[in-house]
Amino acid sequence: MNHCYSTGILYVKSIRPSKSGECILLGHGSGGRLTHKLIADVFYPAFKNPILLQEHDGGIFTVDKKRLAITTDSYVVDPVFFPGGNIGDLAVNGTVNDLACCGAKPLYLTAGFILEEGLPMDDLKKIVDSMSRAAEKAGVFIVTGDTKVVERGKRDKIFINTSGVGIVDNYTDISPRRACAGDIIICSGLIGVHGITILSTRESLGFETSLKSDTASLSGMLNKLCSEIKDVHVLRDATRGGVSSTLNEIAQSSNVEIEIDETLLPIPEVVRSASEILGLDPLYIANEGVALAILPAKLAEEALKIMRQFPEGENAVIIGRVATGKGACVKMKTLFGGRRIIPMLNGDQLPRIC
């Protein structure tokens, strides 16, 4: 998820200016509160413009009466190879998904590489080959790029930046500001799989799972959803910061109360177990093949039918609704029938996850 920089929605409210002497922390890249504060304090004042104010996964603009969407993201995952994928297909799929969540049909990508001296050439070829396959599967072309090499020890093997452009139909009006009371929230896939997969490959953590990353292009599914249901209000992919931070971003942008039901959340048992061992909350764990769709309740069954036609949406379920309460917040109805506030991620739960 990103907003022309790094993380999803641009959340700009009355946040105090940065204190003199403050430094960048890992948490500034988490997709949570610190990331939003960084954007509000540093990037937003410098770059403020009407397209940025859309607070979307990308910017939507018009050229010669054609609506286009543009997005960009950088990938620094550690390790670069993991079960189910690698940093290459992750970069392609992530950018394609950001465009699709703008309601766009992805068309063209750019690819920028920062390579560390000593990276095995075979590893680079594997990563580039996976990007080629992912692009072909998503129906996009990588049309330009850039390569830089830095001294050994100045980077961690490889960082990739991808930008993308797509075309938006005139009837499409998808925005994080369109969530309305009475809307339902659909989660397209299993929660927390990517993050736990990455953690299981880090030797220092000493545990293993049978999981594979859910990295995948969601453009086919989301484009069909938007073409057949003309009143989809919000689409967001729940990457860094997880489902919780993504829903909080939507609640803030639309100034609504969102309520999810713990009994409906599609969290695999292996993710629950690993999260308990590590002291993590699955709702804050990164996903790379999960989208949240918000639309009128009367369209829910039709939307689920469309999404379940695709492998990426076979586990799609309703997880909650937009409530009538006042104020921007996310609440969860617990297993015991009570309700608790689900805040945005504060700090950095999982460094170098995407």
C-alpha positions as a printed NumPy array, in Angstrom:
array([[  0.   ,   0.   ,   0.   ],
       [  1.303,   3.416,  -0.708],
       [  0.375,   6.968,  -1.357],
       [  2.972,   7.922,  -3.927],
       [  5.589,   7.253,  -1.266],
       [  5.422,   4.207,   0.886],
       [  2.426,   3.274,   2.846],
       [ -1.14 ,   3.476,   1.851],
       [ -3.358,   6.369,   2.715],
       [ -2.055,   9.85 ,   3.33 ],
       [ -3.504,  10.555,   6.787],
       [ -3.256,  14.28 ,   7.476],
       [ -4.933,  15.749,  10.53 ],
       [ -3.717,  18.237,  13.122],
       [ -0.412,  16.626,  14.039],
       [  2.236,  18.653,  15.857],
       [  5.402,  19.57 ,  13.936],
       [  8.445,  17.367,  14.391],
       [ 10.716,  18.196,  17.297],
       [ 14.233,  19.376,  16.564],
       [ 16.727,  16.523,  16.703],
       [ 14.271,  13.736,  15.88 ],
       [ 15.622,  10.869,  13.748],
       [ 14.079,   8.323,  11.419],
       [ 13.098,   5.082,  13.159],
       [ 12.181,   1.677,  11.713],
       [  8.633,   2.405,  12.829],
       [  8.437,   5.25 ,  10.313],
       [  8.226,   2.576,   7.609],
       [  5.649,   0.368,   9.321],
       [  2.524,   1.788,   7.704],
       [  1.191,   2.832,  11.122],
       [  1.035,   6.022,  13.154],
       [  4.698,   6.941,  12.768],
       [  4.514,   6.611,   8.983],
       [  1.476,   8.861,   8.837],
       [  3.155,  11.395,  11.1  ],
       [  6.227,  11.366,   8.85 ],
       [  4.097,  12.033,   5.784],
       [  2.107,  14.758,   7.55 ],
       [  5.172,  16.501,   8.958],
       [  7.637,  16.19 ,   6.076],
       [  6.219,  15.111,   2.725],
       [  2.74 ,  16.587,   2.76 ],
       [  3.782,  20.226,   3.444],
       [  6.367,  20.03 ,   0.643],
       [  4.262,  18.326,  -2.026],
       [  0.664,  19.299,  -1.213],
       [ -1.529,  19.35 ,  -4.359],
       [ -5.06 ,  18.285,  -5.387],
       [ -4.014,  14.834,  -6.638],
       [ -2.174,  14.074,  -3.407],
       [ -5.267,  15.154,  -1.482],
       [ -7.205,  12.223,  -2.958],
       [ -5.642,  10.111,  -0.162],
       [ -5.624,   7.046,  -2.403],
       [ -3.318,   4.101,  -3.17 ],
       [ -2.173,   6.231,  -6.1  ],
       [ -3.009,   9.464,  -7.864],
       [ -5.868,   9.686, -10.384],
       [ -5.702,  12.411, -13.041],
       [ -7.03 ,  13.221, -16.517],
       [ -5.082,  13.569, -19.765],
       [ -6.96 ,  14.295, -23.024],
       [-10.248,  13.256, -21.38 ],
       [ -8.792,   9.894, -20.307],
       [ -8.564,   9.092, -16.595],
       [ -5.252,   7.592, -15.54 ],
       [ -3.871,   6.309, -12.238],
       [ -0.229,   6.35 , -11.17 ],
       [  1.449,   4.739,  -8.164],
       [  4.926,   3.903,  -6.88 ],
       [  6.397,   1.682,  -4.181],
       [  9.779,   0.427,  -2.963],
       [ 10.536,  -3.097,  -1.765],
       [ 13.163,  -3.959,   0.832],
       [ 12.001,  -7.375,   2.051],
       [ 14.365,  -9.538,   4.088],
       [ 15.035, -12.268,   3.036],
       [ 14.713, -11.591,  -0.695],
       [ 13.69 , -15.207,  -1.405],
       [ 10.889, -16.777,   0.619],
       [  8.309, -19.581,   0.246],
       [  5.843, -18.569,  -2.451],
       [  7.885, -15.834,  -4.073],
       [ 10.698, -13.314,  -3.897],
       [ 11.269,  -9.576,  -3.897],
       [ 10.777,  -9.472,  -7.69 ],
       [  7.233, -10.797,  -8.041],
       [  6.373,  -9.002,  -4.79 ],
       [  7.331,  -5.679,  -6.426],
       [  5.296,  -6.294,  -9.572],
       [  2.224,  -7.623,  -7.766],
       [  2.257,  -4.885,  -5.142],
       [  2.268,  -2.082,  -7.691],
       [ -0.339,  -3.774,  -9.877],
       [ -2.582,  -4.186,  -6.823],
       [ -2.257,  -0.528,  -5.839],
       [ -3.443,   0.466,  -9.313],
       [ -6.318,  -2.022,  -9.181],
       [ -7.392,  -0.61 ,  -5.813],
       [ -7.694,   2.788,  -7.505],
       [-10.192,   1.168,  -9.871],
       [ -7.618,   1.174, -12.678],
       [ -6.685,  -1.438, -15.23 ],
       [ -2.875,  -1.684, -14.859],
       [ -0.946,  -1.166, -18.104],
       [  2.726,  -0.24 , -17.672],
       [  5.368,  -0.476, -14.95 ],
       [  8.829,   0.922, -14.363],
       [ 11.503,  -0.931, -12.387],
       [ 14.418,   0.611, -10.513],
       [ 17.106,  -1.569,  -8.927],
       [ 19.639,  -0.713,  -6.213],
       [ 22.085,  -3.622,  -6.149],
       [ 24.714,  -4.343,  -3.537],
       [ 28.192,  -5.242,  -4.739],
       [ 28.58 ,  -9.005,  -4.349],
       [ 24.982,  -9.964,  -5.16 ],
       [ 25.188, -13.273,  -7.07 ],
       [ 24.277, -12.803, -10.725],
       [ 22.176, -15.988, -10.602],
       [ 20.071, -14.467,  -7.812],
       [ 19.487, -11.319,  -9.861],
       [ 18.45 , -13.386, -12.879],
       [ 15.972, -15.38 , -10.759],
       [ 14.461, -12.174,  -9.393],
       [ 14.191, -10.551, -12.825],
       [ 12.701, -13.738, -14.324],
       [ 10.058, -13.805, -11.586],
       [  9.22 , -10.169, -12.341],
       [  8.798, -11.039, -16.019],
       [  6.435, -13.912, -15.21 ],
       [  4.432, -11.819, -12.741],
       [  4.088,  -8.985, -15.252],
       [  2.934, -11.368, -17.969],
       [  0.376, -12.937, -15.645],
       [ -0.947,  -9.507, -14.638],
       [ -1.109,  -8.344, -18.247],
       [  1.327,  -5.444, -17.835],
       [  4.613,  -4.43 , -19.47 ],
       [  7.763,  -3.246, -17.717],
       [  8.706,  -0.461, -20.113],
       [ 11.619,   1.397, -18.497],
       [ 13.876,   1.254, -15.485],
       [ 17.132,   2.154, -13.792],
       [ 20.032,   0.319, -12.129],
       [ 22.459,   1.498,  -9.491],
       [ 25.189,  -0.502,  -7.717],
       [ 26.438,   0.46 ,  -4.255],
       [ 29.447,  -0.71 ,  -2.253],
       [ 29.289,  -3.935,  -0.302],
       [ 27.622,  -3.329,   3.052],
       [ 25.726,  -0.207,   1.933],
       [ 22.519,  -2.116,   1.123],
       [ 21.04 ,  -5.537,   1.805],
       [ 21.512,  -7.399,  -1.509],
       [ 18.797,  -5.656,  -3.534],
       [ 16.134,  -2.974,  -3.215],
       [ 13.506,  -2.543,  -5.959],
       [ 11.275,   0.414,  -6.787],
       [  8.338,  -0.079,  -9.146],
       [  5.953,   2.544, -10.474],
       [  2.83 ,   1.856, -12.468],
       [  0.29 ,   3.528, -14.733],
       [ -3.211,   2.328, -15.492],
       [ -6.442,   3.557, -17.064],
       [ -9.617,   4.249, -15.076],
       [-13.097,   3.944, -16.568],
       [-15.19 ,   7.106, -16.375],
       [-17.924,   5.415, -14.335],
       [-15.514,   4.229, -11.632],
       [-15.571,   6.239,  -8.407],
       [-13.499,   4.412,  -5.819],
       [-12.11 ,   6.43 ,  -2.945],
       [-11.182,   5.899,   0.722],
       [-13.583,   8.775,   1.419],
       [-16.65 ,   6.885,   0.144],
       [-17.27 ,   4.446,   3.01 ],
       [-20.862,   4.992,   4.168],
       [-22.96 ,   3.809,   7.084],
       [-24.615,   0.528,   6.107],
       [-21.79 ,  -0.596,   3.816],
       [-20.303,  -4.049,   4.352],
       [-16.609,  -4.922,   4.387],
       [-15.299,  -7.907,   2.417],
       [-11.841,  -9.389,   2.977],
       [-10.683, -11.204,  -0.158],
       [ -8.306, -13.721,   1.427],
       [ -6.587, -15.216,   4.457],
       [ -5.084, -12.726,   6.897],
       [ -1.439, -12.632,   8.   ],
       [ -0.027, -15.296,   5.688],
       [  2.693, -13.184,   4.048],
       [  4.066, -11.726,   7.259],
       [  4.28 , -15.066,   9.06 ],
       [  5.866, -16.66 ,   5.986],
       [  8.613, -14.02 ,   5.978],
       [  9.204, -14.393,   9.704],
       [  9.446, -18.163,   9.422],
       [ 12.371, -17.804,   7.   ],
       [ 14.427, -15.666,   9.371],
       [ 16.877, -18.014,  11.028],
       [ 17.074, -16.038,  14.253],
       [ 13.421, -16.754,  15.061],
       [ 13.828, -20.525,  14.995],
       [ 10.371, -21.698,  13.914],
       [  8.95 , -23.146,  10.718],
       [  5.55 , -23.241,   9.06 ],
       [  4.108, -24.776,   5.906],
       [  2.841, -21.376,   4.754],
       [  3.672, -19.711,   1.446],
       [  3.427, -15.997,   0.8  ],
       [  0.112, -14.848,  -0.656],
       [  1.831, -12.457,  -3.084],
       [ -0.368, -12.327,  -6.186],
       [ -1.857,  -9.936,  -8.701],
       [ -5.414,  -9.03 ,  -7.707],
       [ -6.093,  -6.91 , -10.795],
       [ -8.137,  -9.513, -12.667],
       [-10.461, -10.033,  -9.704],
       [-10.768,  -6.355,  -8.774],
       [-11.198,  -5.169, -12.365],
       [-14.04 ,  -7.661, -12.878],
       [-15.602,  -6.603,  -9.568],
       [-15.563,  -2.946, -10.632],
       [-16.855,  -3.661, -14.136],
       [-19.82 ,  -5.718, -12.931],
       [-20.65 ,  -3.754,  -9.781],
       [-20.683,  -0.056, -10.532],
       [-21.098,   1.032,  -6.909],
       [-17.959,  -0.282,  -5.208],
       [-17.095,   2.469,  -2.724],
       [-13.607,   1.576,  -1.436],
       [-10.847,  -0.852,  -2.396],
       [ -7.605,  -1.191,  -0.437],
       [ -4.916,  -3.855,  -0.256],
       [ -3.978,  -4.579,   3.353],
       [ -0.182,  -4.627,   3.107],
       [  2.061,  -2.932,   5.678],
       [  0.202,  -2.246,   8.896],
       [ -2.184,  -5.1  ,   8.066],
       [ -5.977,  -5.13 ,   8.108],
       [ -6.17 ,  -2.975,  11.225],
       [ -4.15 ,  -0.024,   9.949],
       [ -5.862,  -0.184,   6.548],
       [ -9.316,  -0.015,   8.131],
       [ -8.196,   2.832,  10.382],
       [ -7.001,   4.769,   7.341],
       [-10.39 ,   4.297,   5.675],
       [-12.252,   5.266,   8.853],
       [-10.204,   8.471,   9.12 ],
       [-10.647,   9.393,   5.447],
       [-14.418,   8.775,   5.491],
       [-14.908,   9.92 ,   9.108],
       [-16.905,   6.783,   9.923],
       [-17.002,   4.088,  12.556],
       [-16.066,   0.63 ,  11.298],
       [-16.982,  -2.538,  13.159],
       [-15.508,  -5.964,  12.404],
       [-16.518,  -9.313,  13.893],
       [-13.763, -11.468,  15.369],
       [-15.695, -14.66 ,  14.6  ],
       [-15.69 , -13.817,  10.868],
       [-11.994, -12.997,  10.397],
       [-10.297, -15.47 ,   7.974],
       [ -7.147, -16.04 ,  10.029],
       [ -5.579, -19.495,   9.478],
       [ -4.829, -21.484,  12.615],
       [ -1.122, -21.606,  11.784],
       [ -1.074, -17.779,  11.671],
       [ -2.881, -17.587,  15.011],
       [ -0.467, -20.045,  16.603],
       [  2.666, -18.363,  15.263],
       [  1.337, -14.952,  16.283],
       [  0.762, -16.156,  19.834],
       [  4.302, -17.537,  20.03 ],
       [  5.767, -14.255,  18.767],
       [  3.43 , -12.   ,  20.718],
       [  1.892, -10.504,  17.574],
       [ -1.638,  -9.569,  16.543],
       [ -2.623, -11.015,  13.114],
       [ -4.616,  -7.875,  12.343],
       [ -1.348,  -5.9  ,  12.162],
       [  0.578,  -8.445,  10.082],
       [  1.37 ,  -7.633,   6.448],
       [ -0.506,  -9.23 ,   3.555],
       [  0.449,  -9.159,  -0.12 ],
       [ -2.565, -10.768,  -1.758],
       [ -5.479,  -9.484,   0.324],
       [ -7.849,  -6.666,  -0.602],
       [-10.615,  -5.057,   1.418],
       [-13.737,  -4.068,  -0.513],
       [-16.402,  -1.781,   0.928],
       [-19.77 ,  -1.489,  -0.828],
       [-23.52 ,  -1.329,  -0.121],
       [-24.864,  -4.334,   1.79 ],
       [-27.379,  -5.133,  -0.954],
       [-24.471,  -5.872,  -3.322],
       [-22.576,  -8.131,  -0.935],
       [-23.597, -11.524,  -2.261],
       [-23.007, -10.494,  -5.865],
       [-19.553,  -9.189,  -4.949],
       [-18.643, -12.39 ,  -3.09 ],
       [-19.77 , -14.485,  -6.05 ],
       [-17.5  , -12.515,  -8.403],
       [-14.474, -12.604,  -6.116],
       [-14.777, -16.316,  -5.385],
       [-14.461, -17.071,  -9.103],
       [-10.742, -16.25 ,  -8.78 ],
       [ -8.109, -18.268,  -6.877],
       [ -7.094, -15.055,  -5.096],
       [-10.666, -14.591,  -3.849],
       [-11.787, -18.127,  -3.064],
       [-11.656, -17.344,   0.671],
       [-13.469, -13.996,   0.387],
       [-15.807, -13.314,   3.322],
       [-17.697, -10.462,   4.928],
       [-15.799,  -9.381,   8.06 ],
       [-17.759,  -6.343,   9.189],
       [-19.678,  -3.217,   8.362],
       [-19.593,   0.54 ,   8.432],
       [-21.607,   1.514,  11.503],
       [-23.757,   4.543,  12.263],
       [-21.651,   5.662,  15.223],
       [-20.039,   9.082,  15.264],
       [-16.31 ,   9.604,  14.995],
       [-13.559,   7.864,  13.048],
       [-12.559,   4.595,  14.692],
       [-12.389,   0.834,  14.229],
       [-14.038,  -1.498,  16.724],
       [-14.131,  -5.276,  16.931],
       [-16.928,  -7.402,  18.286],
       [-15.007, -10.024,  20.248],
       [-15.589, -13.743,  20.621],
       [-17.247, -13.014,  23.964],
       [-19.686, -10.458,  22.586],
       [-17.924,  -7.365,  23.887],
       [-16.366,  -4.614,  21.792],
       [-12.888,  -3.151,  21.828],
       [-11.101,  -0.431,  19.903],
       [ -8.636,  -1.594,  17.211],
       [ -6.117,   1.261,  16.86 ],
       [ -3.656,   1.916,  14.083],
       [ -0.278,   0.202,  14.41 ],
       [  1.931,   2.165,  16.777],
       [  5.619,   1.471,  16.185],
       [  7.12 ,  -1.287,  14.076],
       [  5.746,  -4.78 ,  14.591],
       [  7.531,  -6.494,  11.689],
       [ 10.588,  -4.79 ,  10.125],
       [ 11.614,  -5.458,   6.5  ],
       [  8.466,  -7.401,   5.656],
       [  7.774,  -5.987,   2.169]])
